[in-house]
Coordinates of C-alpha atoms and ligand atoms in Angstrom, one line a residue:
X1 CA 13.5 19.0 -20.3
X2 CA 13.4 18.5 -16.5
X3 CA 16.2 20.3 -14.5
X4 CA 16.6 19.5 -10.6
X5 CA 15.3 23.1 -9.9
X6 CA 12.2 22.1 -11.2
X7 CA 11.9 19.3 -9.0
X8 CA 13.6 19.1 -5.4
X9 CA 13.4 16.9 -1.8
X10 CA 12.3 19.2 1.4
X11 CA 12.1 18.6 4.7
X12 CA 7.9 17.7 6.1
X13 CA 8.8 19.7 9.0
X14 CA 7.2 22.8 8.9
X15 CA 9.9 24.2 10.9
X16 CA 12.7 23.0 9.2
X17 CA 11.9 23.1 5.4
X18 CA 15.3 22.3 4.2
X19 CA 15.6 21.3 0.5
X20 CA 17.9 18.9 -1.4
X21 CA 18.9 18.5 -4.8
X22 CA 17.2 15.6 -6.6
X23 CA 20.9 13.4 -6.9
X24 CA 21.3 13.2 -3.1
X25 CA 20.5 10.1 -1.7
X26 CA 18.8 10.8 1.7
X27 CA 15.9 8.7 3.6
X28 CA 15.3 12.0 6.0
X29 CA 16.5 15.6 6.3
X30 CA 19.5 16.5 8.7
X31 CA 16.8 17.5 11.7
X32 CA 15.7 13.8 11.5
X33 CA 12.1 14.4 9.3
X34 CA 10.7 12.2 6.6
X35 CA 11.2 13.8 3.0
X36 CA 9.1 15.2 0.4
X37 CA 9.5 15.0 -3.2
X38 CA 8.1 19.3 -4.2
X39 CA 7.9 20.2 -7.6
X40 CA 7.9 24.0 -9.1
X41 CA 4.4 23.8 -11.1
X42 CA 4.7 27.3 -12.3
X43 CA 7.4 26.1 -14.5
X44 CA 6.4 23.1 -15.4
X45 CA 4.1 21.6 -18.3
X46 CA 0.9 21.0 -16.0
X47 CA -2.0 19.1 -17.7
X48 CA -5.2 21.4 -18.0
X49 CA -7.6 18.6 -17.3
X50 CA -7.0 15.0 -15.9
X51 CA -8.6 13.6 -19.5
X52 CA -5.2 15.0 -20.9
X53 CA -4.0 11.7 -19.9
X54 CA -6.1 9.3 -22.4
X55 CA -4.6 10.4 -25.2
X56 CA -1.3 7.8 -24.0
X57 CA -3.5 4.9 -24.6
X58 CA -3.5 5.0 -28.1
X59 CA 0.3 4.9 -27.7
X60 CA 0.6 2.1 -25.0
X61 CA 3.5 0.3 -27.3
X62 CA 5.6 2.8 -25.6
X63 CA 6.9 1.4 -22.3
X64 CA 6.4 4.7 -20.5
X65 CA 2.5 5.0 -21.4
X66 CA 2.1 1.4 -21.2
X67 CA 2.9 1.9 -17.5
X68 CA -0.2 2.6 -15.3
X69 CA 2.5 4.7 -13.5
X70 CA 4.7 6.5 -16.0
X71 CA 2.1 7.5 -17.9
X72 CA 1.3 9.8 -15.3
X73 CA 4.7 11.6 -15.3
X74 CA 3.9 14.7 -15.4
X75 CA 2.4 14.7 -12.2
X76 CA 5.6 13.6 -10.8
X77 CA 8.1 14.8 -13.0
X78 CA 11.7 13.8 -11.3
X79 CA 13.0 11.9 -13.8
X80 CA 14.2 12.3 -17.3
X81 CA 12.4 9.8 -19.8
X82 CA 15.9 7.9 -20.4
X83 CA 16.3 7.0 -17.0
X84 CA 13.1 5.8 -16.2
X85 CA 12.7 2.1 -15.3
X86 CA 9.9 0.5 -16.0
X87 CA 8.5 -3.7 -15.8
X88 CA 4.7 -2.8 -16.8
X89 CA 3.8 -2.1 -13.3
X90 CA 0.4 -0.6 -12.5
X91 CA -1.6 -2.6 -15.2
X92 CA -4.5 -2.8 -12.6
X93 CA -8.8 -3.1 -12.0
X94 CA -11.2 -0.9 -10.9
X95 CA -13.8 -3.4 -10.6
X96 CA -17.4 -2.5 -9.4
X97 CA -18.3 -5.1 -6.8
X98 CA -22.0 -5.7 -6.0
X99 CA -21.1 -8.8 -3.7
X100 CA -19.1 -7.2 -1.6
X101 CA -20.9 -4.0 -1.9
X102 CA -24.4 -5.6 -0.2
X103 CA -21.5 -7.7 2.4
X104 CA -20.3 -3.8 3.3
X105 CA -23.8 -3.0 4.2
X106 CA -24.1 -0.6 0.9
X107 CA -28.1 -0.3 -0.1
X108 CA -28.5 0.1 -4.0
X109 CA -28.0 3.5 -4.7
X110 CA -24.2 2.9 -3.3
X111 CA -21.3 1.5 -5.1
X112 CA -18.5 -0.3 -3.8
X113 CA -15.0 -0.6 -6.1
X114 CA -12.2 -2.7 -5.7
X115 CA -9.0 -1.3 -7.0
X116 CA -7.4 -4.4 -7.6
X117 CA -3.3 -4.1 -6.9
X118 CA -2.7 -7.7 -7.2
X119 CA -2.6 -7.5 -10.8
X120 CA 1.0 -6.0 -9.9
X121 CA 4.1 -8.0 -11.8
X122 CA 4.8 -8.9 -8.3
X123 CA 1.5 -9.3 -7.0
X124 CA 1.4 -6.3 -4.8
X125 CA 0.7 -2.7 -5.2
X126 CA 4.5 -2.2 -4.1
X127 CA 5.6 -2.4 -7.8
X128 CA 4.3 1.6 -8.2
X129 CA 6.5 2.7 -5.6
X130 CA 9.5 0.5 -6.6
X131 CA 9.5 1.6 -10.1
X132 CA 9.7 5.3 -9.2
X133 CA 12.3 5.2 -6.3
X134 CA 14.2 2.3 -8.8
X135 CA 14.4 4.8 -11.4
X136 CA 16.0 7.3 -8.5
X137 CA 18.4 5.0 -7.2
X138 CA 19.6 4.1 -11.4
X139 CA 19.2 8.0 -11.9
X140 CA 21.7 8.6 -8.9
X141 CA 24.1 5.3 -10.2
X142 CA 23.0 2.9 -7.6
X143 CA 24.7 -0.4 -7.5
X144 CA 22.9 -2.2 -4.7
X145 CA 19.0 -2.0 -3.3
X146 CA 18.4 -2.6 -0.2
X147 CA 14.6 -3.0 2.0
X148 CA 13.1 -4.5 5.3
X149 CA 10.2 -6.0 4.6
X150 CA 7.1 -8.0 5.6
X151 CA 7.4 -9.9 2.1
X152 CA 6.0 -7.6 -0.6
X153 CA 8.3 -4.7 -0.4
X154 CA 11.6 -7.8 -0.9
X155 CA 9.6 -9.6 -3.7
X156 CA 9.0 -5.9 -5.7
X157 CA 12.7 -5.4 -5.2
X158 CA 13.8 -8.8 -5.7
X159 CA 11.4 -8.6 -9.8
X160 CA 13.3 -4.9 -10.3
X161 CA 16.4 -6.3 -9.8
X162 CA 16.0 -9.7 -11.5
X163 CA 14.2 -8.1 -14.5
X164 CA 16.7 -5.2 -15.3
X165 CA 19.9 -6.5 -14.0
X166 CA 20.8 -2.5 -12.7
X167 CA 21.2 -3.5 -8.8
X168 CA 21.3 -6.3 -6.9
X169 CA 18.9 -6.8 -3.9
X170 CA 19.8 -6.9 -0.5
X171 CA 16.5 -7.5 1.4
X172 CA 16.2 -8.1 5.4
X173 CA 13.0 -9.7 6.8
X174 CA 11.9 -11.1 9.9
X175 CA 12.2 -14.3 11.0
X176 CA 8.8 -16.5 10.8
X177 CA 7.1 -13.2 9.6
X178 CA 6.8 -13.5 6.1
X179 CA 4.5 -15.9 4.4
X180 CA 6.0 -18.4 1.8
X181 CA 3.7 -17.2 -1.3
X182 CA 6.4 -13.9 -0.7
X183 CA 9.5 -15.5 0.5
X184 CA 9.6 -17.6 -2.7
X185 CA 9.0 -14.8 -4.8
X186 CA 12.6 -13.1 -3.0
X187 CA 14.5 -16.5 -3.6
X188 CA 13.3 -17.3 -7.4
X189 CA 14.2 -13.8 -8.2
X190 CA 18.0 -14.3 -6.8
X191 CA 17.6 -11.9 -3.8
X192 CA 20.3 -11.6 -1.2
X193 CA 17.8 -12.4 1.6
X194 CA 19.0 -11.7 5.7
X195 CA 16.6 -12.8 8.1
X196 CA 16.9 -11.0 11.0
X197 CA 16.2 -12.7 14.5
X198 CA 13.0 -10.2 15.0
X199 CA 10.2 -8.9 13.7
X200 CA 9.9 -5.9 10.5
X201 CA 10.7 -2.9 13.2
X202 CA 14.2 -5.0 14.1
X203 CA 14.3 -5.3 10.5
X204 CA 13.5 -1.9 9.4
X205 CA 15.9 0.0 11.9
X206 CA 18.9 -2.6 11.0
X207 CA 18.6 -2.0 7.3
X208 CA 18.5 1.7 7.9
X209 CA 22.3 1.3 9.9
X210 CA 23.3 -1.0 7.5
X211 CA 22.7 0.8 3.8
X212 CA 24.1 3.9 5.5
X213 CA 27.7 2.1 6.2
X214 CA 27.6 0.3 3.6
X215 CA 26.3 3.1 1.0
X216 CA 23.5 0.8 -0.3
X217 CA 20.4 2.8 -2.1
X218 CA 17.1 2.6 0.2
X219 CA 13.8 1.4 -1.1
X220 CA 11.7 1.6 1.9
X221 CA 8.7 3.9 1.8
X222 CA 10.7 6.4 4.1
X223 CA 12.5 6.8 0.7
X224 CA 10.1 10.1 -1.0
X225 CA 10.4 8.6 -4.3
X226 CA 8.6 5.4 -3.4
X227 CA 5.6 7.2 -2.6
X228 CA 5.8 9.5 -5.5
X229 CA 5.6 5.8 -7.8
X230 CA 2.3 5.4 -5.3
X231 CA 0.3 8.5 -6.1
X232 CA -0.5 6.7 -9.6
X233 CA -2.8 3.9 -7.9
X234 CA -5.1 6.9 -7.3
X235 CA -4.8 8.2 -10.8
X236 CA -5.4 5.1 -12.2
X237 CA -8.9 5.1 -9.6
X238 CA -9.9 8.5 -11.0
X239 CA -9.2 7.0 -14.7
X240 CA -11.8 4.2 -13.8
X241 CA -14.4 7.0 -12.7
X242 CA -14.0 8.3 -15.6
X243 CA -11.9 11.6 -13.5
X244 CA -14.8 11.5 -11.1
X245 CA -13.9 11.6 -7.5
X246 CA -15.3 9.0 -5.4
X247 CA -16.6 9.4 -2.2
X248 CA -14.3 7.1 0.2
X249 CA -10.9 5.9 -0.7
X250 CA -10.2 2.7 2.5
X251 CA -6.8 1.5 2.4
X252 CA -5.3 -0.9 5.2
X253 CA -2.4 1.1 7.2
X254 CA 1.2 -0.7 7.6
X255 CA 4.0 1.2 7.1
X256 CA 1.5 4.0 5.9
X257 CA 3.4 4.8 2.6
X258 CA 0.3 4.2 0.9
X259 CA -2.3 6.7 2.5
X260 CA 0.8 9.1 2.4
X261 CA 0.9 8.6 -1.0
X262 CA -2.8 9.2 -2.1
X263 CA -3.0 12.3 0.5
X264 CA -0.1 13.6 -1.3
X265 CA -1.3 13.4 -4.6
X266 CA -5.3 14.8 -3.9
X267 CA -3.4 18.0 -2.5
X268 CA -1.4 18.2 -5.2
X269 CA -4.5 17.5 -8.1
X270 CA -6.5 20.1 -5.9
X271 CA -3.7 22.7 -5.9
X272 CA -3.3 22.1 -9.9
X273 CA -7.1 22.5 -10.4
X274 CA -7.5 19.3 -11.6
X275 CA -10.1 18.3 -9.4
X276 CA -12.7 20.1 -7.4
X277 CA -12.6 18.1 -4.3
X278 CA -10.8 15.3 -2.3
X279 CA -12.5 12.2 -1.3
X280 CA -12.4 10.9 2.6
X281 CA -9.9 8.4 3.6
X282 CA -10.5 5.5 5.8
X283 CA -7.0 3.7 6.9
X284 CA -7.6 0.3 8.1
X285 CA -5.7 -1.1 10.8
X286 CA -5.3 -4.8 11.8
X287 CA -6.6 -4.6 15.7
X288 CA -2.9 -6.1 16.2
X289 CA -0.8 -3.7 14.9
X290 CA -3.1 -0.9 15.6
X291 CA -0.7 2.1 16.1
X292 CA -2.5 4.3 14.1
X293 CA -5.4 4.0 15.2
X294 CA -4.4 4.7 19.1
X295 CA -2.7 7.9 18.3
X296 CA -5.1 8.9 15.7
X297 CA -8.6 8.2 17.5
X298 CA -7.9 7.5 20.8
X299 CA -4.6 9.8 21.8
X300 CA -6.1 12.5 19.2
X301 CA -2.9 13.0 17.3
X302 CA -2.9 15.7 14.4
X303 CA -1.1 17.1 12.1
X304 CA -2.1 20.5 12.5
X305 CA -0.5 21.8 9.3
X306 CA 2.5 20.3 10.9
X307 CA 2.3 22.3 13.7
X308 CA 0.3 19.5 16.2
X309 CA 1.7 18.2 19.1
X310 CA 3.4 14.9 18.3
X311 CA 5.1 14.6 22.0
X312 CA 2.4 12.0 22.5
X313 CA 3.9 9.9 19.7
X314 CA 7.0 9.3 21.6
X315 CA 4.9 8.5 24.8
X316 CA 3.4 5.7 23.2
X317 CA 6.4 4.3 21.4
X318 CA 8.4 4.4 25.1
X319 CA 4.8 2.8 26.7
X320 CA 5.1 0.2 24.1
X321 CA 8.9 -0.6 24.3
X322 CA 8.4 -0.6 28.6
X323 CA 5.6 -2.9 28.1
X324 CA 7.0 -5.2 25.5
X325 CA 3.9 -5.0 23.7
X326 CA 4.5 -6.0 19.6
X327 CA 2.2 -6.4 17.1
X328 CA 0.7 -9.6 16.5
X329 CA -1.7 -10.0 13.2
X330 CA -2.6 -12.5 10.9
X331 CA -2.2 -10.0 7.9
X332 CA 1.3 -10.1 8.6
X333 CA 1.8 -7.7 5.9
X334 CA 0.9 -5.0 8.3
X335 CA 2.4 -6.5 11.3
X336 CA 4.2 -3.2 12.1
X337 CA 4.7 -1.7 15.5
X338 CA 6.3 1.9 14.4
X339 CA 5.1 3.2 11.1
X340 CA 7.8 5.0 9.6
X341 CA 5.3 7.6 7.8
X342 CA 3.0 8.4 10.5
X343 CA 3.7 12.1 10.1
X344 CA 2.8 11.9 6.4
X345 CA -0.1 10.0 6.8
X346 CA -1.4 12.5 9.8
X347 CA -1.2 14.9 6.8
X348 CA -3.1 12.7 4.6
X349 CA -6.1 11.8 7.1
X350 CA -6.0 16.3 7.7
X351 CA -6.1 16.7 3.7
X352 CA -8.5 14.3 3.5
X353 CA -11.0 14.4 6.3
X354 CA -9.9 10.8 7.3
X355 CA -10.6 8.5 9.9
X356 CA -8.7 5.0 11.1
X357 CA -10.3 2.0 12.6
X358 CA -9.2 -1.3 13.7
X359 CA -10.4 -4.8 12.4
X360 CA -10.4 -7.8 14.2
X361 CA -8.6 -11.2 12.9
X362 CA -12.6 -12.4 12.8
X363 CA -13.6 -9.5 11.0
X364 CA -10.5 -9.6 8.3
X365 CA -10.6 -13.3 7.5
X366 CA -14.3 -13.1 6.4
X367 CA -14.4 -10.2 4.5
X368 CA -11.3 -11.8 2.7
X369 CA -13.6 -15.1 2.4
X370 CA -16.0 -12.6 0.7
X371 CA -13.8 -10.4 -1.2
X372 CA -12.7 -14.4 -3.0
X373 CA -16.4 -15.2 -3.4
X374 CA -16.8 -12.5 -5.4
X375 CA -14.5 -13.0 -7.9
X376 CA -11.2 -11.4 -6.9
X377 CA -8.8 -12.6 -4.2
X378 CA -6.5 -10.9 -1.7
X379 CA -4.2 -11.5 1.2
X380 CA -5.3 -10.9 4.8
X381 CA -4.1 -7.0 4.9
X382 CA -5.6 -6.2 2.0
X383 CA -9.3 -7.4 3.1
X384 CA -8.6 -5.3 6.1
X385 CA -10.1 -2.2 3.8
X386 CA -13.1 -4.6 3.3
X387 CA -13.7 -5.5 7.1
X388 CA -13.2 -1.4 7.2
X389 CA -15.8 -0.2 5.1
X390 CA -18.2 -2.4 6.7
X391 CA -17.3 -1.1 10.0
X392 CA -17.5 2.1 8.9
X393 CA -20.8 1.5 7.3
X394 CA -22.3 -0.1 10.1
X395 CA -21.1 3.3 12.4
X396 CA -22.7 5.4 9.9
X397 CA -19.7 7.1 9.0
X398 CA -20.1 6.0 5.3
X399 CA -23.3 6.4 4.0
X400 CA -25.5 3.3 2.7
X401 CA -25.6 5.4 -0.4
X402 CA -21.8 6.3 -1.3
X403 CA -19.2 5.3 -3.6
X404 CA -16.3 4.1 -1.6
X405 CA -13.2 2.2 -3.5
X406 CA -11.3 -0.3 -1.4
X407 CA -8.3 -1.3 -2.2
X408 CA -7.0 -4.6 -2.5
X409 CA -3.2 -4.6 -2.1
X410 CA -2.1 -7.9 -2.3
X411 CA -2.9 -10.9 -4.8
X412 CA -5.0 -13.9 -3.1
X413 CA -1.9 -16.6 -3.5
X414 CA 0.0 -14.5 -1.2
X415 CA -0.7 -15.9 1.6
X416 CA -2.3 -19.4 0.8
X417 CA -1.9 -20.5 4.3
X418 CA -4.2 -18.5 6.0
X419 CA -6.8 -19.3 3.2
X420 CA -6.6 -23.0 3.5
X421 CA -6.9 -22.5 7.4
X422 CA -10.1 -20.6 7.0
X423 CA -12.3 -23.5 5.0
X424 CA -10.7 -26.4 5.8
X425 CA -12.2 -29.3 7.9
X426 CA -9.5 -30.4 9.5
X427 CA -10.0 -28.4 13.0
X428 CA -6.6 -28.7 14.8
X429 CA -5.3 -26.8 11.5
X430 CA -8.4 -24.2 11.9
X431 CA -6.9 -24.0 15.6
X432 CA -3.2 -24.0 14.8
X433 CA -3.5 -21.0 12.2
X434 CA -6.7 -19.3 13.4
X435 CA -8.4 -20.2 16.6
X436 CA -4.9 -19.6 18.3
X437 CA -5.7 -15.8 17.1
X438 CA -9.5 -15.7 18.3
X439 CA -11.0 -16.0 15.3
X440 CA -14.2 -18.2 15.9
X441 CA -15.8 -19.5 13.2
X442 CA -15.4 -19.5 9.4
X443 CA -19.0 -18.2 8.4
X444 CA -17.9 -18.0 4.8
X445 CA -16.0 -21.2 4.8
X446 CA -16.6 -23.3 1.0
X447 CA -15.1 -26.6 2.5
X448 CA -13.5 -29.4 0.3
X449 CA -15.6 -33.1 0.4
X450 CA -13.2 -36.2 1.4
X451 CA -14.3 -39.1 -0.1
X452 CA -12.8 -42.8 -0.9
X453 CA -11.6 -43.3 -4.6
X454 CA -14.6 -44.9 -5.5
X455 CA -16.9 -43.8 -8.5
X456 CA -20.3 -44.5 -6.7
X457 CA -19.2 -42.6 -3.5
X458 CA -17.3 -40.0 -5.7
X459 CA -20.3 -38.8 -8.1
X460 CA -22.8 -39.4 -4.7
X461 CA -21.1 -36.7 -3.2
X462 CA -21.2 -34.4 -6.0
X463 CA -25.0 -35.0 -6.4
X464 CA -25.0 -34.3 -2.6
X465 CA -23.3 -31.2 -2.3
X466 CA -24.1 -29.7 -5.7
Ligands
LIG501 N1 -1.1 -4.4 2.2 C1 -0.1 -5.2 1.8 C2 -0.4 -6.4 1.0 C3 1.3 -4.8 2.2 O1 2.3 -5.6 1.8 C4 1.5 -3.7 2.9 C5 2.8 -3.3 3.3 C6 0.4 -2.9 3.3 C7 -0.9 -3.3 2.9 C8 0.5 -1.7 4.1 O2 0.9 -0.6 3.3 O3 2.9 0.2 4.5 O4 1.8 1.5 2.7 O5 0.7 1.2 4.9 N2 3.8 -4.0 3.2 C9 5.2 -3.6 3.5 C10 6.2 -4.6 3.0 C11 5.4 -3.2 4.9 O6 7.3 -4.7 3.5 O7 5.9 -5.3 2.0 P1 1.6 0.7 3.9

């Protein structure tokens, strides 16, 4: 039986630490810090080896081990089984990749994976956080959900609330941001959806003011629970490997929930002894939205066991606020100025030896033209860990003979538009969507044949282009 001593929130702040009972509702700690979600392992049933877990297989007619996330409760164990809410999220691929292994620049004694998250209910890897910090706000008797998004976090929301009927969705995004394949998903599910004159930091700081006075639960990733739901893609990763840690894990960077989530749980597997060592982390930044990457490996920002200097953090936020400078990406899923969990993921890229780079709009459209050539398909941010690796490859900062995983975070039909613009012929829709954002040329581009309806022309063209 869990109790709440067993599991608790504290403060990231190494010089705060203050805890909080598992029923408050709380998106930081009094001194203004993110949260984390801490468990008490000595009292708690810990798994002696990571292959503990296949035994739930055999029982996935049970909704919790059906999950690809609850099956892994015990390595988050805040919730009692009856309160746990569950859609059949996290029903995802590892997929070796030898296309897009030879397009990163791997040589044959490397492997590239792609953990494939569009498999998601909702098409987006958001569903493992939004079960988790669901089953916190029905554990703590929430009546309303509320999230800013750039499209996936609303559409996750919008299926939890839809499918179980516990809350209903309040989601704010902004206006022009969000691409259709998402905003459809919001309005089909029956979401209360406020578009905010703005982009997701307008968003994101509004909804913030607004579930506060109006005492509606918050679902963003500054919410520890979220990321606790998010820990599982990398369980599911080591399930593929067969509990072998890979090499590389690249993941694009937004709102950084997810590399704070996988940082978070290789400490945590390491502390438990469950594995021996932590694989590197490449986070991928849209050159656009390329926070991260500025204060990371340009400003030098570290963690420091929480003891770095982040002084330089505010610096740039002011510089960027003086100069009006916003971020500007075709992967508008990671069109994000101010990541709320920079200070998590600092202690992510410290855990796990990371690095951050920054991929042009060239560079991300192709590798996403690639990642589809090869049999799966993404949205723009997602093939940001693809144009990544390849980066990182060609630097020599991943060896020609690793195993890296990328992972794919969104499902191809996300964003349809910027696919279409990528192989069409029509050039002043090549322009319009992507010339308008530098990108060049489509080097990948599988371009549809226009002909008359006429059978002679028709199969003349097939026997032309086939
Ligand atoms: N990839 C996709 C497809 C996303 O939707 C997001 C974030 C990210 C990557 C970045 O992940 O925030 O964990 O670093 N989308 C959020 C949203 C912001 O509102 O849907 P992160």
């Amino acid at each position: 039986m869990i109790t709440t001593e067993t599991a608790f929130q504290r403060c990231l702040a190494a010089t705060c630490g203050k805890t909080y009972g598992l029923n408050e509702v709380r998106t930081a700690c009094t001194c203004g810090s993110l949260l984390d979600v801490v468990y008490d392992w000595d009292r708690l049933p810990v798994p002696k080896t990571l292959a503990h877990f296949e035994q739930y297989w055999s029982r996935r007619y049970e909704p919790l081990n059906y999950s690809g996330v609850w099956r892994f409760r015990e390595l988050f164990p805040f919730a009692p089984d009856d309160k746990i809410v569950t859609i059949g999220e996290g029903q995802t691929l590892l997929q070796l990749n030898a296309g897009v292994s030879d397009y990163i620049g791997l040589d044959a004694g490397g492997q590239t994976y792609l953990q494939y998250e569009g498999m998601n209910p909702s098409g987006s890897f958001k569903d493992n956080g939004m079960s988790a910090a669901f089953t916190h706000a029905h554990m703590t008797g929430a009546e309303r959900a509320a999230c800013a998004s750039t499209g996936n976090t609303s559409a996750s929301l919008a299926l939890y609330c839809c499918v179980t009927k516990l809350m209903k969705a309040v989601i704010f995004i902004g206006s022009g941001k969000i691409s259709y394949g998402k905003l459809s998903q919001a309005l089909d599910y029956g979401a209360l959806t406020v578009q905010i004159a703005g982009d997701f930091d307008d968003a994101m700081s509004r909804v913030k003011e607004v579930s506060k006075e109006l005492g509606i639960y918050l679902v963003n990733s500054v919410n520890p629970f979220r990321l606790e739901g998010q820990k599982s893609i990398m369980y599911r990763v080591l399930e593929g490997l067969r509990w072998q840690v890979p090499d590389w894990i690249v993941v694009p960077g937004g709102n950084l929930g997810n590399s704070s989530a996988f940082g978070k749980a290789f400490i945590e597997l390491k502390q438990l002894g469950l594995i021996n060592r932590i694989p590197r982390l490449a986070i991928i930044n849209a050159a656009g939205a390329n926070t991260l990457y500025e204060l990371y490996e340009k400003h030098g920002v570290r963690w420091q066991q929480g003891k770095g200097d982040l002084s330089q953090v505010c610096h740039f936020y002011d510089e960027m606020d003086r100069t009006n400078s916003r971020a500007d990406t075709i992967a508008s899923a990671i069109e994000i100025n101010r990541p709320v969990n920079l200070n998590k993921c600092l202690r992510a890229l410290e855990a796990c030896d990371g690095v951050v780079r920054q991929v042009s709009e060239q560079e991300i459209l192709d590798a996403k033209a690639q990642v589809g050539a090869n049999g799966l398909g993404c949205e723009p941010a997602s093939a940001a860990s693809v144009a990544g690796a390849k980066q990182l490859v060609a630097q020599g900062i991943i060896g020609r003979d690793e195993r890296i995983v990328c992972i794919l975070t969104g499902h191809q039909l996300k964003d349809p538009t910027a696919t279409v613009a990528y192989h069409t012929t029509d050039q002043d829709q090549f322009k319009k969507v992507l010339g308008s954002r530098g990108v060049k040329r489509a080097t990948y581009a599988n371009r549809a044949v226009a002909v008359n309806n006429d059978l002679g022309e028709i199969i003349r063209a097939i026997e032309l282009n086939s």
